Amino acid sequence: MENQIKSVIITGANRGIGLALTKTFAKAGYHVMATARKPLQAVALIELADSDAHNISIFKLDVASKLSVDNFSKTIADIPVDILINNAGILDTYDSSIDNIDLVSFGEVLITNTISPIRVMRAAMNSLRLSNIKKVVNISSNMGSFSRITDGAHAYRTSKAALNKAMQIFRFELEKEGFTIMNLHPGWVKTDMGGNAADIDVETSAQGLFKVIEVTTAAQTNQIISYDGSVMDF
Ligand SMILES: NC(=O)c1ccc[n+]([C@@H]2O[C@H](COP(=O)([O-])OP(=O)(O)OC[C@H]3O[C@@H](n4cnc5c(N)ncnc54)[C@H](OP(=O)(O)O)[C@@H]3O)[C@@H](O)[C@H]2O)c1
């Protein structure tokens, strides 16, 4: 139906790029199902939702917890959802080398950045299948690209490369059902993760990502697309 309000799930919506995406999609008239692992402490998100009560609903979701994802799945059960944005992510350290690498931390990064987007996607499958749009968006990073060879941040880089690969396979599997699965680079963004020296602010990133998400079709998704629409190497 043409005039139906579109809906989007955004993980890690309480700060950074997730919060800016929530603002951008709500402003564009979407119903945003904004998720946070500690919703009662998500002050900026609560303020935003209060100012835009029709368009933003807040849900509790720790993407790295099976129990939390299962509960979220039951909550959204048979509600159609047009777009899932896997945004939540962690970067443990840039300062890693063969001598100091913390493999426990490496595992935690893989769970949050690689395995959790798959778990959340599976939890939302029923809802996505009820939509005609069926988009799954992964906020990946150019740091996972095989053509960028530099040192440090082993866990983070590996987690994003693995996310890209896993989602490429799901794309192949689910294309026939009408799914569009995309891996996007948000730019180097001024957030807690990106730091103050980053290139762009969260609004520029979120507005760019919004345009890319709206226009990208399944045929264009076997690549990483940046927030400005440019295409990057896997
Ligand atoms: N900033 C950049 O330059 C940049 C560049 C490339 C890619 N990215 C990617 O963009 C995404 C957002 O990054 P950001 O810069 O906005 O980072 P950020 O400011 O550090 O925010 C990270 C978000 O992820 C959430 N999160 C982390 N673990 C979670 C979990 N287990 N369950 C639910 N939420 C969780 C955080 O929630 P809490 O507040 O509860 O911790 C927070 O909302 C990430 O996937 C990141 O890898 C960022």
CSV table of C-alpha atoms and ligand atoms in Angstrom, one decimal, residues 11-19 35-38 61-65 86-91 94 112-113 116 138-143 156 160 163 184-195 198 202, ligand 1:
chain,number,residue,atom,x,y,z
A,11,THR,CA,19.9,-1.2,17.1
A,12,GLY,CA,22.2,0.8,19.4
A,13,ALA,CA,19.8,3.8,18.9
A,14,ASN,CA,20.7,5.6,22.2
A,15,ARG,CA,23.8,7.4,21.0
A,16,GLY,CA,26.2,8.1,18.1
A,17,ILE,CA,25.1,7.1,14.6
A,18,GLY,CA,22.2,5.0,15.8
A,19,LEU,CA,20.6,8.0,17.6
A,35,THR,CA,16.4,-0.2,20.5
A,36,ALA,CA,18.9,0.2,23.4
A,37,ARG,CA,20.4,-2.2,25.9
A,38,LYS,CA,19.6,0.2,28.7
A,61,LEU,CA,17.6,-5.0,23.2
A,62,ASP,CA,21.1,-6.1,24.1
A,63,VAL,CA,22.2,-7.6,20.8
A,64,ALA,CA,24.9,-9.8,22.4
A,65,SER,CA,22.4,-11.5,24.7
A,86,ASN,CA,22.2,-3.5,12.5
A,87,ASN,CA,24.0,-0.5,13.9
A,88,ALA,CA,25.2,-1.5,17.4
A,89,GLY,CA,28.9,-2.2,17.5
A,90,ILE,CA,32.0,-2.1,19.6
A,91,LEU,CA,35.7,-1.4,19.0
A,94,TYR,CA,43.5,0.0,18.1
A,112,THR,CA,28.8,-8.1,19.1
A,113,ASN,CA,29.8,-7.1,15.6
A,116,SER,CA,24.8,-10.5,16.9
A,138,ASN,CA,24.5,-3.6,8.3
A,139,ILE,CA,26.6,-0.6,9.5
A,140,SER,CA,29.9,-2.1,8.6
A,141,SER,CA,33.2,-0.3,8.1
A,142,ASN,CA,35.9,0.3,5.6
A,143,MET,CA,38.3,-1.0,8.3
A,156,TYR,CA,37.3,-4.8,15.0
A,160,LYS,CA,33.6,-6.2,10.1
A,163,LEU,CA,30.1,-9.5,8.9
A,184,LEU,CA,27.4,0.2,4.5
A,185,HIS,CA,30.3,2.4,5.6
A,186,PRO,CA,29.1,5.4,7.6
A,187,GLY,CA,32.2,7.5,7.0
A,188,TRP,CA,34.7,8.4,9.8
A,189,VAL,CA,32.2,9.9,12.2
A,190,LYS,CA,32.6,12.1,15.3
A,191,THR,CA,31.1,9.7,18.0
A,192,ASP,CA,32.4,8.0,21.1
A,193,MET,CA,33.9,5.4,18.8
A,194,GLY,CA,35.1,7.7,16.0
A,195,GLY,CA,36.5,10.4,18.3
A,198,ALA,CA,36.8,12.2,12.7
A,202,VAL,CA,26.6,12.2,12.9
B,1,LIG,N1,32.2,6.3,14.3
B,1,LIG,C1,32.8,5.9,13.2
B,1,LIG,O1,33.7,6.6,12.6
B,1,LIG,C2,32.4,4.5,12.5
B,1,LIG,C3,33.1,4.2,11.3
B,1,LIG,C4,32.8,3.0,10.7
B,1,LIG,C5,31.8,2.2,11.3
B,1,LIG,N2,31.2,2.5,12.4
B,1,LIG,C6,30.1,1.6,12.9
B,1,LIG,O2,28.9,2.4,13.2
B,1,LIG,C7,28.2,1.7,14.2
B,1,LIG,C8,27.8,2.8,15.3
B,1,LIG,O3,29.0,3.3,15.8
B,1,LIG,P1,29.1,4.7,16.6
B,1,LIG,O4,30.3,5.4,16.0
B,1,LIG,O5,27.8,5.3,16.7
B,1,LIG,O6,29.6,4.1,18.0
B,1,LIG,P2,29.2,4.5,19.5
B,1,LIG,O7,29.0,6.0,19.6
B,1,LIG,O8,30.3,3.9,20.3
B,1,LIG,O9,27.8,3.8,19.8
B,1,LIG,C9,27.8,2.4,19.8
B,1,LIG,C10,26.3,2.0,20.0
B,1,LIG,O10,26.3,0.6,19.9
B,1,LIG,C11,25.6,0.2,21.1
B,1,LIG,N3,26.0,-1.2,21.5
B,1,LIG,C12,27.2,-1.7,21.7
B,1,LIG,N4,27.1,-3.0,22.2
B,1,LIG,C13,25.7,-3.2,22.2
B,1,LIG,C14,25.0,-4.4,22.6
B,1,LIG,N5,25.6,-5.5,23.1
B,1,LIG,N6,23.6,-4.3,22.6
B,1,LIG,C15,23.0,-3.2,22.1
B,1,LIG,N7,23.7,-2.1,21.8
B,1,LIG,C16,25.0,-2.1,21.8
B,1,LIG,C17,26.0,1.2,22.2
B,1,LIG,O11,25.1,1.1,23.3
B,1,LIG,P3,25.6,1.4,24.8
B,1,LIG,O12,25.4,2.9,24.9
B,1,LIG,O13,24.6,0.6,25.6
B,1,LIG,O14,27.0,1.0,24.9
B,1,LIG,C18,25.8,2.4,21.3
B,1,LIG,O15,24.4,2.8,21.2
B,1,LIG,C19,29.1,0.6,14.8
B,1,LIG,O16,28.7,-0.6,14.2
B,1,LIG,C20,30.5,1.0,14.3
B,1,LIG,O17,31.3,-0.1,14.1
B,1,LIG,C21,31.5,3.7,13.1
